Coordinates of C-alpha atoms in Angstrom, one line a residue:
Chain A
X611 CA -87.6 19.8 -117.1
X612 CA -88.8 17.7 -120.0
X613 CA -87.5 15.0 -122.3
X614 CA -90.3 14.3 -124.3
X615 CA -91.3 11.2 -123.7
X616 CA -90.5 10.8 -120.2
X617 CA -92.1 10.7 -117.4
X618 CA -89.1 11.6 -115.0
X619 CA -86.0 14.1 -116.2
X620 CA -82.8 12.2 -115.6
X621 CA -81.3 13.1 -112.8
X622 CA -78.0 15.5 -113.1
X623 CA -76.0 16.8 -111.1
X624 CA -77.1 20.6 -110.8
X625 CA -74.9 23.3 -112.2
X626 CA -76.3 25.9 -110.4
X627 CA -77.1 26.1 -107.1
X628 CA -74.4 23.4 -106.3
X629 CA -72.0 24.0 -103.3
X630 CA -70.0 20.9 -103.4
X631 CA -71.0 19.2 -106.3
X632 CA -74.3 19.2 -106.8
X633 CA -75.2 16.1 -105.8
X634 CA -77.6 17.4 -103.3
X635 CA -78.7 20.0 -105.6
X636 CA -79.8 17.3 -108.3
X637 CA -81.3 15.0 -106.6
X638 CA -83.8 16.9 -104.9
X639 CA -84.8 18.4 -108.2
X640 CA -85.2 14.5 -109.9
X641 CA -87.4 13.6 -106.7
X642 CA -89.1 16.3 -105.5
X643 CA -87.6 17.3 -102.5
X644 CA -86.6 20.6 -101.3
X645 CA -82.5 20.6 -101.3
X646 CA -81.8 21.3 -97.7
X647 CA -83.8 18.3 -96.8
X648 CA -81.4 16.6 -99.2
X649 CA -78.5 17.8 -97.6
X650 CA -79.8 17.4 -94.3
X651 CA -79.8 13.9 -95.3
X652 CA -76.7 13.0 -96.5
X653 CA -75.4 15.1 -93.3
X654 CA -76.7 12.4 -91.0
X655 CA -75.8 9.2 -93.3
X656 CA -72.0 10.5 -92.9
X657 CA -71.8 11.7 -88.9
X658 CA -74.5 8.2 -88.6
X659 CA -71.4 5.8 -90.1
X660 CA -69.9 7.2 -93.2
X661 CA -71.9 6.4 -95.5
X662 CA -72.9 9.1 -96.8
X663 CA -69.8 9.8 -97.6
X664 CA -69.6 7.3 -99.4
X665 CA -73.1 8.0 -101.5
X666 CA -72.6 10.7 -102.3
X667 CA -68.5 9.9 -103.8
X668 CA -70.2 7.7 -105.8
X669 CA -73.1 9.9 -106.7
X670 CA -70.6 12.5 -108.0
X671 CA -69.2 9.8 -110.1
X672 CA -72.0 8.7 -111.5
X673 CA -74.3 11.3 -112.4
X674 CA -73.9 13.9 -115.8
X675 CA -73.5 17.0 -115.0
X676 CA -76.8 19.2 -116.1
X677 CA -76.8 20.6 -119.8
X678 CA -75.7 24.3 -119.8
X679 CA -79.0 25.9 -120.0
X680 CA -80.3 23.2 -117.0
X681 CA -82.8 25.5 -115.0
X682 CA -81.5 26.3 -111.4
X683 CA -83.0 23.1 -109.9
X684 CA -86.2 23.6 -107.8
X685 CA -88.1 22.3 -105.5
X686 CA -91.2 21.7 -107.8
X687 CA -92.9 18.0 -107.8
X688 CA -95.0 16.7 -111.0
X689 CA -97.8 14.6 -110.3
X690 CA -95.8 11.6 -110.2
X691 CA -93.1 12.6 -107.4
X692 CA -95.9 13.2 -105.4
X693 CA -96.9 9.4 -105.6
X694 CA -93.3 8.4 -105.7
X695 CA -92.4 10.9 -102.7
X696 CA -95.7 9.5 -101.1
X697 CA -94.7 6.2 -101.3
X698 CA -90.9 6.6 -100.9
X699 CA -92.6 7.8 -97.0
X700 CA -94.7 4.9 -96.7
X701 CA -92.1 2.8 -96.7
X702 CA -89.7 4.1 -94.3
X703 CA -92.6 4.2 -92.3
X704 CA -93.4 0.9 -92.5
X705 CA -89.0 0.6 -92.2
X706 CA -89.0 2.2 -88.9
X707 CA -92.6 0.9 -87.6
X708 CA -90.9 -2.7 -88.2
X709 CA -87.2 -2.3 -86.4
X710 CA -89.3 -1.1 -83.5
X711 CA -91.2 -4.3 -83.1
X712 CA -88.4 -5.7 -83.3
X713 CA -86.2 -4.0 -81.0
X714 CA -89.3 -4.4 -78.9
X715 CA -89.2 -7.7 -78.6
X716 CA -84.9 -7.5 -78.2
X717 CA -83.9 -7.8 -81.4
X718 CA -81.9 -5.4 -82.1
X719 CA -81.7 -4.6 -85.8
X720 CA -80.4 -1.0 -85.9
X721 CA -77.2 -2.5 -85.4
X722 CA -73.7 -2.0 -87.1
X723 CA -75.3 -3.6 -90.8
X724 CA -78.5 -3.9 -91.7
X725 CA -79.5 0.0 -91.5
X726 CA -76.4 0.3 -93.9
X727 CA -77.1 -2.4 -96.0
X728 CA -81.4 -1.0 -96.3
X729 CA -79.5 2.5 -97.9
X730 CA -77.7 0.5 -100.1
X731 CA -80.0 -0.6 -101.5
X732 CA -82.3 2.7 -101.5
X733 CA -79.5 4.6 -103.3
X734 CA -78.9 1.8 -106.1
X735 CA -82.8 2.6 -106.4
X736 CA -82.2 5.6 -106.8
X737 CA -79.4 5.2 -109.1
X738 CA -81.9 3.4 -111.6
X739 CA -84.2 6.1 -111.7
X740 CA -81.1 8.0 -113.7
X741 CA -82.2 5.8 -116.7
X742 CA -85.3 7.2 -118.7
X743 CA -88.7 6.2 -118.1
X744 CA -89.1 4.2 -121.8
X745 CA -85.8 3.1 -122.6
X746 CA -85.8 1.7 -119.0
X747 CA -88.6 -0.6 -119.9
X748 CA -87.3 -1.1 -123.1
X749 CA -84.3 -2.3 -121.7
X750 CA -86.3 -4.6 -119.5
X751 CA -88.9 -5.9 -122.1
X752 CA -85.6 -6.7 -124.3
X753 CA -83.5 -8.2 -121.6
X754 CA -86.1 -10.0 -119.3
X755 CA -87.4 -11.9 -122.3
X756 CA -84.0 -13.1 -123.4
X757 CA -82.6 -13.6 -119.6
X758 CA -85.6 -14.7 -118.3
X759 CA -85.8 -17.2 -121.6
X760 CA -81.9 -18.0 -120.9
X761 CA -81.5 -18.2 -116.9
X762 CA -84.8 -20.2 -116.6
X763 CA -82.8 -22.9 -119.4
X764 CA -79.7 -22.8 -117.2
X765 CA -81.4 -22.9 -113.4
X766 CA -83.7 -25.6 -115.0
X767 CA -80.2 -27.4 -116.3
X768 CA -77.6 -26.6 -113.9
X769 CA -79.1 -25.1 -111.0
X770 CA -79.1 -27.4 -107.8
X771 CA -74.9 -27.5 -109.4
X772 CA -74.6 -24.2 -109.1
X773 CA -76.2 -23.8 -105.2
X774 CA -73.9 -27.7 -104.6
X775 CA -70.8 -25.9 -105.8
X776 CA -72.0 -22.3 -104.0
X777 CA -72.6 -24.4 -100.5
X778 CA -69.2 -26.4 -101.2
X779 CA -66.8 -23.1 -101.5
X780 CA -68.7 -21.0 -98.9
X781 CA -68.3 -24.0 -96.5
X782 CA -64.2 -24.0 -97.4
X783 CA -63.3 -21.0 -96.9
X784 CA -65.2 -20.7 -93.6
X785 CA -63.3 -23.9 -92.6
X786 CA -60.5 -22.4 -93.5
X787 CA -60.8 -19.2 -91.7
X788 CA -62.1 -21.3 -89.0
X789 CA -58.5 -23.2 -89.0
X790 CA -56.8 -20.1 -88.3
X791 CA -58.7 -19.3 -85.1
X792 CA -61.4 -17.3 -84.2
X793 CA -64.9 -19.0 -86.2
X794 CA -66.9 -16.0 -85.5
X795 CA -64.0 -13.5 -86.9
X796 CA -63.7 -15.4 -89.8
X797 CA -67.8 -15.2 -90.3
X798 CA -67.7 -12.1 -89.9
X799 CA -64.8 -11.3 -92.1
X800 CA -66.8 -13.3 -94.8
X801 CA -69.7 -11.5 -94.5
X802 CA -67.3 -8.2 -95.6
X803 CA -66.1 -10.3 -98.1
X804 CA -70.1 -10.9 -99.5
X805 CA -71.1 -7.4 -99.3
X806 CA -67.8 -6.2 -101.6
X807 CA -68.6 -9.1 -104.1
X808 CA -72.0 -7.7 -103.5
X809 CA -71.2 -3.9 -104.3
X810 CA -68.9 -4.3 -107.2
X811 CA -72.3 -6.2 -109.1
X812 CA -74.4 -3.9 -107.9
X813 CA -72.1 -1.2 -109.4
X814 CA -71.6 -3.4 -112.6
X815 CA -74.7 -4.0 -113.0
X816 CA -75.7 -1.2 -115.3
X817 CA -72.6 -2.2 -117.6
X818 CA -74.0 -5.8 -117.6
X819 CA -77.5 -5.0 -118.4
X820 CA -75.8 -2.4 -121.4
X821 CA -74.1 -5.4 -122.7
X822 CA -76.7 -8.2 -122.9
X823 CA -79.1 -5.6 -124.4
X824 CA -76.5 -4.8 -127.5
X825 CA -75.9 -8.4 -127.8
X826 CA -79.6 -9.1 -128.3
X827 CA -79.8 -6.6 -130.5
X828 CA -77.2 -8.0 -132.3
X829 CA -78.9 -11.1 -132.0
X830 CA -81.7 -9.9 -133.7
X831 CA -80.2 -8.3 -136.5
X832 CA -78.6 -11.2 -137.5
X833 CA -81.4 -13.3 -137.7
X834 CA -83.5 -10.7 -139.8
X835 CA -79.6 -10.7 -142.5
X836 CA -80.1 -14.1 -141.9
X837 CA -83.9 -14.4 -143.6
X838 CA -82.6 -11.7 -145.6
X839 CA -80.7 -13.9 -147.2
X840 CA -83.2 -16.6 -147.4
X841 CA -85.1 -14.8 -149.4
X842 CA -82.4 -13.9 -151.9
X843 CA -81.6 -17.3 -152.3
X844 CA -84.9 -18.4 -152.6
X845 CA -85.4 -15.2 -155.5
X846 CA -82.3 -15.5 -157.3
X847 CA -82.7 -19.9 -157.3
X848 CA -86.2 -20.2 -158.4
X849 CA -87.7 -16.7 -159.4
X850 CA -84.9 -15.2 -161.5
X851 CA -84.2 -18.9 -162.8
X852 CA -88.2 -19.3 -164.1
X853 CA -88.7 -15.8 -165.4
X854 CA -85.1 -16.4 -167.6
X855 CA -86.3 -19.5 -169.4
X856 CA -89.8 -17.8 -169.5
X857 CA -88.2 -15.0 -171.3
X858 CA -86.3 -17.8 -173.9
X859 CA -89.1 -20.0 -174.2
X860 CA -91.6 -17.1 -175.4
X861 CA -92.9 -18.9 -178.6
X862 CA -93.7 -21.4 -177.0
X863 CA -97.2 -20.8 -174.7
X864 CA -97.4 -24.4 -173.5
X865 CA -94.2 -23.6 -172.1
X866 CA -94.2 -20.6 -170.7
X867 CA -97.7 -21.4 -169.2
X868 CA -96.1 -25.0 -167.4
X869 CA -92.8 -22.9 -166.2
X870 CA -94.9 -19.9 -164.8
X871 CA -97.1 -22.4 -163.1
X872 CA -95.0 -24.1 -160.7
X873 CA -92.7 -21.5 -160.2
X874 CA -96.4 -19.9 -159.2
X875 CA -96.7 -23.3 -156.4
X876 CA -93.4 -22.9 -155.1
X877 CA -93.0 -19.6 -154.3
X878 CA -96.6 -19.6 -153.0
X879 CA -95.4 -22.9 -151.1
X880 CA -92.9 -21.6 -149.7
X881 CA -94.1 -18.3 -148.2
X882 CA -97.4 -19.6 -147.2
X883 CA -97.0 -23.1 -146.1
X884 CA -93.8 -24.2 -144.6
X885 CA -95.1 -27.0 -143.2
X886 CA -92.3 -28.3 -141.0
X887 CA -89.6 -31.1 -141.2
X888 CA -89.7 -33.8 -144.1
X889 CA -87.2 -35.9 -141.7
X890 CA -90.0 -35.6 -138.6
X891 CA -93.1 -35.6 -140.0
X892 CA -95.4 -37.3 -142.1
X893 CA -97.0 -34.2 -143.8
X894 CA -93.2 -32.3 -144.6
X895 CA -91.8 -35.9 -146.3
X896 CA -95.0 -36.1 -148.1
X897 CA -95.3 -32.5 -149.1
X898 CA -91.6 -32.9 -150.8
X899 CA -92.4 -36.2 -152.5
X900 CA -95.2 -33.6 -153.9
X901 CA -92.6 -30.9 -154.9
X902 CA -90.7 -33.6 -156.3
X903 CA -93.6 -35.3 -158.4
X904 CA -95.2 -31.4 -159.3
X905 CA -91.5 -30.2 -161.2
X906 CA -91.0 -33.7 -162.3
X907 CA -94.1 -35.1 -164.2
X908 CA -95.7 -31.3 -165.0
X909 CA -98.7 -31.3 -162.6
X910 CA -100.2 -29.7 -160.5
X911 CA -100.8 -31.5 -156.7
X912 CA -102.9 -30.0 -154.3
X913 CA -102.6 -31.1 -150.7
X914 CA -105.0 -30.2 -147.9
X915 CA -104.2 -31.7 -144.4
X916 CA -105.8 -31.6 -141.4
X917 CA -103.7 -33.0 -138.7
X918 CA -99.9 -34.6 -138.2
X919 CA -98.1 -37.5 -137.2
X920 CA -94.6 -38.1 -136.7
X921 CA -92.3 -40.7 -139.0
X922 CA -92.2 -44.5 -138.1
X923 CA -91.2 -46.8 -140.2
X924 CA -95.4 -47.5 -141.0
X925 CA -95.2 -43.9 -141.7
X926 CA -92.4 -44.0 -144.1
X927 CA -93.9 -46.9 -146.3
X928 CA -97.8 -44.7 -146.7
X929 CA -95.2 -42.1 -147.7
X930 CA -94.0 -44.0 -150.3
X931 CA -96.8 -45.4 -151.7
X932 CA -98.9 -41.6 -151.6
X933 CA -96.1 -40.9 -153.8
X934 CA -96.4 -44.3 -155.7
X935 CA -100.7 -43.4 -156.1
X936 CA -99.7 -39.6 -157.1
X937 CA -97.4 -39.9 -159.7
X938 CA -99.6 -42.6 -161.1
X939 CA -102.9 -39.8 -161.5
X940 CA -100.1 -37.6 -162.7
X941 CA -99.5 -39.8 -165.5
X942 CA -103.1 -41.0 -166.2
X943 CA -105.3 -37.9 -165.6
X944 CA -102.5 -34.4 -166.0
X945 CA -103.5 -31.9 -164.7
X946 CA -104.0 -32.0 -161.6
X947 CA -104.3 -34.1 -158.9
X948 CA -106.0 -33.4 -155.2
X949 CA -104.5 -35.1 -152.3
X950 CA -106.1 -34.9 -149.2
X951 CA -104.6 -36.2 -145.0
X952 CA -106.6 -36.3 -142.1
X953 CA -104.0 -37.9 -139.7
X954 CA -106.5 -38.5 -136.6
X955 CA -106.1 -40.5 -133.7
X956 CA -107.5 -43.9 -135.0
X957 CA -105.9 -43.8 -138.4
X958 CA -103.6 -41.8 -141.1
X959 CA -105.6 -42.0 -144.6
X960 CA -105.0 -40.0 -147.8
X961 CA -106.9 -40.0 -150.7
X962 CA -105.3 -39.3 -154.0
X963 CA -108.0 -38.1 -156.4
X964 CA -106.6 -37.1 -159.9
X965 CA -109.9 -36.3 -162.8
X966 CA -108.8 -38.0 -165.9
X967 CA -110.3 -40.2 -167.6
X968 CA -111.4 -42.7 -165.4
X969 CA -111.6 -46.9 -166.0
X970 CA -114.2 -48.8 -165.5
X971 CA -112.8 -51.5 -162.9
X972 CA -113.2 -54.9 -164.5
X973 CA -111.5 -53.4 -167.6
X974 CA -108.8 -52.2 -165.6
X975 CA -105.6 -51.1 -168.3
X976 CA -102.4 -52.9 -167.7
X977 CA -100.0 -49.7 -166.1
X978 CA -102.6 -49.0 -164.0
X979 CA -103.1 -52.6 -162.2
X980 CA -99.6 -52.4 -161.9
X981 CA -99.1 -49.4 -160.2
X982 CA -102.2 -50.3 -158.1
X983 CA -100.9 -54.1 -156.4
X984 CA -97.3 -52.6 -155.9
X985 CA -99.6 -49.3 -153.8
X986 CA -102.0 -52.4 -152.3
X987 CA -99.6 -54.8 -151.2
X988 CA -97.4 -52.1 -149.9
X989 CA -99.9 -50.6 -147.2
X990 CA -100.3 -54.2 -147.2
X991 CA -97.4 -55.0 -146.1
X992 CA -97.4 -52.0 -144.0
X993 CA -100.8 -53.2 -141.9
X994 CA -102.9 -50.6 -143.8
X995 CA -105.3 -50.8 -146.4
X996 CA -105.6 -49.0 -149.7
X997 CA -108.7 -49.2 -152.2
X998 CA -109.3 -47.8 -156.0
X999 CA -112.9 -46.3 -156.9
X1000 CA -113.1 -44.8 -160.3
X1001 CA -116.0 -44.9 -162.8
X1002 CA -115.5 -43.4 -167.1
X1003 CA -115.2 -40.1 -167.4
X1004 CA -115.1 -39.1 -163.3
X1005 CA -111.9 -38.9 -162.2
X1006 CA -110.3 -41.9 -160.1
X1007 CA -109.6 -41.7 -156.3
X1008 CA -107.1 -44.3 -154.5
X1009 CA -107.4 -43.8 -150.6
X1010 CA -104.4 -45.2 -148.3
X1011 CA -106.0 -46.2 -145.3
X1012 CA -103.4 -46.8 -141.8
X1013 CA -104.3 -47.5 -138.7
X1014 CA -102.5 -46.4 -135.4
X1015 CA -99.9 -48.4 -134.3
X1016 CA -101.3 -49.9 -131.1
X1017 CA -100.0 -48.0 -128.2
X1018 CA -98.9 -45.1 -131.0
X1019 CA -101.3 -41.4 -131.4
X1020 CA -100.8 -39.7 -133.6
X1021 CA -100.5 -35.5 -133.4
X1022 CA -102.5 -32.7 -134.1
Chain B
X307 CA -118.8 -27.6 -164.3
X308 CA -121.9 -25.5 -162.9
X309 CA -125.0 -27.3 -160.8
X310 CA -128.5 -25.8 -161.3
X311 CA -129.9 -25.6 -158.6
X312 CA -132.6 -23.4 -158.4
X313 CA -134.6 -21.2 -160.9
X314 CA -132.8 -20.7 -163.8
X315 CA -130.8 -17.2 -163.9
X316 CA -131.7 -15.0 -166.0
X317 CA -130.4 -11.9 -165.1
X318 CA -126.7 -10.8 -165.3
X319 CA -125.5 -10.6 -162.2
X320 CA -123.9 -6.9 -161.1
X321 CA -119.9 -7.5 -159.6
X322 CA -118.0 -5.3 -158.7
X323 CA -114.3 -6.1 -158.6
X324 CA -112.3 -5.2 -155.2
X325 CA -108.5 -5.8 -155.8
X326 CA -105.3 -3.4 -155.2
X327 CA -103.1 -4.4 -159.1
X328 CA -105.0 -2.8 -161.9
X329 CA -103.4 -5.3 -164.1
X330 CA -105.6 -8.0 -162.1
X331 CA -109.0 -6.1 -162.3
X332 CA -108.0 -5.8 -166.2
X333 CA -107.4 -9.7 -166.4
X334 CA -110.6 -10.2 -164.5
X335 CA -112.8 -8.2 -166.5
X336 CA -111.6 -9.5 -169.8
X337 CA -111.6 -13.3 -168.6
X338 CA -115.8 -13.0 -167.0
X339 CA -116.5 -11.4 -170.7
X340 CA -120.2 -11.6 -171.2
X341 CA -121.9 -13.3 -168.8
X342 CA -121.2 -10.8 -165.7
X343 CA -121.9 -7.2 -166.0
X344 CA -118.9 -5.4 -164.2
X345 CA -120.1 -2.5 -162.5
X346 CA -117.7 -0.6 -160.5
X347 CA -113.7 -1.4 -160.1
X348 CA -111.8 -0.3 -156.6
X349 CA -108.3 -0.5 -155.2
X350 CA -108.8 0.3 -151.8
X351 CA -110.6 0.4 -148.9
X352 CA -112.4 3.5 -149.6
X353 CA -112.6 3.9 -152.5
X354 CA -114.3 0.3 -151.7
X355 CA -116.6 1.5 -149.8
X356 CA -117.9 4.3 -151.9
X357 CA -118.2 2.4 -154.8
X358 CA -120.1 -0.6 -153.1
X359 CA -122.8 1.7 -151.7
X360 CA -122.8 4.1 -154.7
X361 CA -123.7 0.6 -157.2
X362 CA -125.4 -1.9 -154.7
X363 CA -124.4 -4.9 -157.1
X364 CA -125.4 -8.3 -156.2
X365 CA -121.7 -9.3 -155.8
X366 CA -118.2 -8.0 -154.6
X367 CA -114.8 -9.9 -155.5
X368 CA -112.9 -8.8 -153.0
X369 CA -109.1 -8.9 -152.8
X370 CA -107.9 -10.2 -148.9
X371 CA -105.3 -8.1 -149.2
X372 CA -105.6 -4.4 -149.6
X373 CA -104.3 -1.4 -148.6
X374 CA -105.9 0.9 -146.0
X375 CA -107.2 -2.8 -143.7
X376 CA -107.8 -4.8 -146.1
X377 CA -110.4 -7.0 -147.0
X378 CA -112.0 -7.5 -143.8
X379 CA -112.6 -3.7 -143.1
X380 CA -114.5 -3.3 -146.5
X381 CA -116.7 -5.9 -144.8
X382 CA -117.3 -4.2 -141.7
X383 CA -118.5 -1.2 -143.2
X384 CA -120.6 -3.0 -145.7
X385 CA -122.7 -5.7 -144.3
X386 CA -124.1 -3.9 -141.5
X387 CA -125.8 -1.8 -143.4
X388 CA -126.0 -3.5 -147.5
X389 CA -126.5 -7.3 -146.5
X390 CA -128.2 -8.7 -149.6
X391 CA -124.8 -7.9 -150.9
X392 CA -122.7 -10.5 -151.1
X393 CA -119.2 -10.9 -151.1
X394 CA -116.5 -13.7 -152.4
X395 CA -113.0 -13.5 -151.0
X396 CA -109.9 -13.3 -153.8
X397 CA -107.0 -14.8 -152.7
X398 CA -103.0 -15.1 -153.8
X399 CA -102.1 -17.5 -151.4
X400 CA -104.7 -19.9 -150.5
X401 CA -103.3 -20.1 -147.4
X402 CA -107.0 -20.2 -144.9
X403 CA -105.0 -18.7 -142.2
X404 CA -105.5 -15.8 -144.7
X405 CA -108.6 -15.7 -146.1
X406 CA -110.2 -17.1 -142.3
X407 CA -110.3 -13.9 -140.9
X408 CA -112.4 -12.3 -144.1
X409 CA -114.9 -15.2 -144.2
X410 CA -115.4 -14.3 -140.4
X411 CA -115.9 -10.8 -141.4
X412 CA -118.8 -12.0 -144.2
X413 CA -117.3 -13.4 -146.9
X414 CA -118.9 -16.6 -148.2
X415 CA -115.9 -18.3 -148.9
X416 CA -113.2 -17.4 -151.1
X417 CA -111.0 -18.0 -154.5
X418 CA -107.8 -18.1 -155.4
X419 CA -106.5 -16.2 -158.3
X420 CA -105.3 -18.6 -160.0
X421 CA -109.1 -19.4 -161.1
X422 CA -110.3 -19.9 -164.0
X423 CA -113.2 -17.9 -166.1
X424 CA -115.2 -20.7 -166.1
X425 CA -114.9 -21.5 -162.7
X426 CA -115.3 -17.8 -161.0
X427 CA -118.6 -17.5 -163.1
X428 CA -120.0 -20.7 -161.6
X429 CA -117.8 -19.2 -157.9
X430 CA -119.8 -15.9 -157.8
X431 CA -123.1 -16.9 -159.2
X432 CA -123.3 -19.5 -156.2
X433 CA -123.2 -17.1 -153.8
X434 CA -125.5 -14.9 -155.0
X435 CA -127.8 -17.5 -155.5
X436 CA -126.6 -17.6 -151.7
X437 CA -124.5 -20.2 -150.9
X438 CA -121.1 -20.7 -149.9
X439 CA -117.6 -21.5 -152.2
X440 CA -116.0 -23.7 -150.1
X441 CA -112.6 -25.1 -151.7
X442 CA -110.6 -27.9 -150.2
X443 CA -108.2 -25.5 -148.5
X444 CA -111.2 -24.4 -146.6
X445 CA -112.7 -27.3 -146.7
X446 CA -110.0 -28.4 -144.5
X447 CA -109.4 -25.6 -142.5
X448 CA -112.7 -25.9 -140.5
X449 CA -112.2 -29.9 -140.3
X450 CA -108.9 -28.9 -138.0
X451 CA -110.5 -26.0 -136.8
X452 CA -113.3 -27.7 -135.3
X453 CA -111.8 -30.7 -134.5
X454 CA -109.7 -29.2 -131.8
X455 CA -110.9 -28.6 -127.6
X456 CA -113.2 -30.3 -125.6
X457 CA -117.0 -29.6 -126.9
X458 CA -120.0 -31.8 -125.6
X459 CA -120.7 -34.5 -128.0
X460 CA -124.9 -33.0 -127.4
X461 CA -123.5 -29.2 -127.7
X462 CA -124.5 -29.1 -131.6
X463 CA -124.5 -25.4 -131.4
X464 CA -122.4 -23.0 -133.1
X465 CA -119.0 -24.6 -131.9
X466 CA -119.1 -28.5 -133.5
X467 CA -119.5 -29.7 -136.3
X468 CA -122.6 -32.4 -137.4
X469 CA -121.7 -35.8 -138.0
X470 CA -122.8 -35.2 -141.6
X471 CA -121.4 -32.2 -142.3
X472 CA -118.5 -33.0 -140.9
X473 CA -118.9 -35.8 -143.6
X474 CA -119.9 -33.8 -146.3
X475 CA -116.6 -31.1 -145.6
X476 CA -114.4 -34.1 -146.0
X477 CA -115.7 -35.1 -149.6
X478 CA -115.3 -31.3 -150.1
X479 CA -111.6 -31.6 -148.9
X480 CA -111.3 -35.0 -150.8
X481 CA -112.1 -32.6 -154.1
X482 CA -115.4 -33.7 -154.8
X483 CA -118.0 -31.5 -156.6
X484 CA -121.4 -30.6 -155.0
X485 CA -122.6 -32.9 -157.4
X486 CA -120.1 -36.0 -156.5
X487 CA -120.8 -35.2 -152.8
X488 CA -124.0 -35.2 -154.0
X489 CA -124.3 -39.0 -155.6
X490 CA -121.9 -40.2 -152.5
X491 CA -124.2 -39.8 -149.7
X492 CA -127.6 -40.2 -151.7
X493 CA -128.6 -37.1 -150.6
X494 CA -130.1 -33.9 -153.1
X495 CA -127.3 -31.0 -154.4
X496 CA -129.9 -29.0 -152.6
X497 CA -128.8 -30.8 -149.7
X498 CA -125.2 -30.2 -149.4
X499 CA -125.2 -26.7 -150.1
X500 CA -127.2 -26.2 -146.9
X501 CA -125.0 -28.2 -144.8
X502 CA -122.4 -26.1 -147.2
X503 CA -124.0 -23.1 -145.6
X504 CA -124.6 -24.5 -142.4
X505 CA -120.9 -24.6 -142.0
X506 CA -119.7 -21.6 -142.6
X507 CA -122.7 -19.9 -140.9
X508 CA -120.5 -21.7 -137.8
X509 CA -116.9 -20.7 -139.0
X510 CA -118.3 -16.8 -139.0
X511 CA -120.6 -17.3 -135.6
X512 CA -118.6 -20.1 -133.7
X513 CA -116.4 -19.8 -130.1
X514 CA -114.1 -17.3 -131.5
X515 CA -111.7 -18.3 -128.4
X516 CA -111.5 -21.9 -129.6
X517 CA -110.9 -20.6 -133.6
X518 CA -108.7 -18.2 -131.9
X519 CA -106.8 -20.3 -130.1
X520 CA -106.3 -22.8 -133.3
X521 CA -104.8 -19.7 -135.4
X522 CA -103.0 -18.5 -132.5
X523 CA -101.1 -22.3 -132.7
X524 CA -101.1 -22.3 -136.6
X525 CA -99.2 -18.9 -136.8
X526 CA -96.4 -19.2 -138.6
X527 CA -95.2 -16.1 -140.2

């Protein structure tokens, strides 16, 4: 009776040693109880309220018949079974104790509806133990993760409305029934209807969970294929084309280096540093500007960033000013440009550094002067500032500072 | 761009290359040429540990992604028993998340595989001298990691950077060389190197919780 990974074997209806449908024998084998006791239990339940027969029928329909070579059911109990048995007995004793106490107080719960309800619950519990241990945990984790997420959002958003709707419906039904006559009778009818609905729900529960699990699996598969398509698109659009171009330009080693480097940087950025939505955050917007500048001006721009900030008008101005500074560096320095961005609670700072020839601040070349003025002026309008540091032979650094607006905070 | 900070090294440095791409190793070998002696090569974790133990090099160029456990596995085996072997990590990705595990395992910094031969020799020399190689990206990572969380301002143990260290890191993140940092902050280059080494040590030993939390928050893939 072992199924490899599962600790408890699936409950089946016994093939051999059965009297009617092999339900009692099968259950006895699954739980590790003596067959006689199980049979006695079913008999008592039948005599008491007819529930035994109902349960028997349900199990007959639900439990699969044992395999061809299944051994005759034994009363053997493994460690886990023993523990389960002890737990079940303990719970049963507790329930009986509670009932006794309540009946001493005059509350008689062992009436027509309480015990059968409890027993139905126990029956459902046993039904549940049908699945393999592993399959059940897999099911639960699959389902519970997605279910928890969706139900949590659903409950939060629609819970109050659902409850209100349910309450109204119930009151309405009771009202309609009561208007016909006896209130108590209509309440009893309502209770019976509720029980029926719950019963149907319990029966359908395994199916629903199965469907949910299939849905989750399908969703995962869809996400995976979408990702694969994305990778394929990137490889096709970008890498394959670059490789083709390289083959064609094989004689021109500078061009080959440029193509290879551009592609390498683009691919590395795509793989390792996705920084979010350019429309929403500063760093992402700057990243997309940088990618544009890199391909237009054939330069290498390294971006290091600490923290991030949400976009607004002033940040947009900073993005534009940064872009101009980077373009300026790319045009005059060639080679590589280093950009450092720090988004702190007090200010957003951007430093654009190149290792070009540099210039003597007292003798600024015209075009650098012009752009600098536009960068400086732009920053000034946005409420920030820009500074240029340069030294002949040492390269140039442009620093842009945008203080946080009053009341605004940047996110890290 | 090499800075002479200590006694001029006369002996040729002995280096072991560990990378699972044979072509890349061959390329590095030819780039390094005569300036550095490549005494061994390895393509996976076990081979690397064996070669390192046998040859006892000055510096090991260690790929971050190696079959058999990654560069981290090599560090875990070798660092305890061979404390004078220095490790310099090699990374394709230039993403700090990738490299931080290896740095915390004992590497003294990293370089990207796109690095030029001269800069590589410089980095190897610096690591052999006991200094750290901090790329702007690693400096940015450090600033980010050590700015999150609430740490006592007075507590400058392992969990936060001193103001001076923070300034040095900022300048390095902006692309300054050590010499330029020294000039900007009016320090000697040796002092800058000391600060950088101190930051490296903090990065390696610091309160794991904060750095782990940062890594978890920034994990993208």
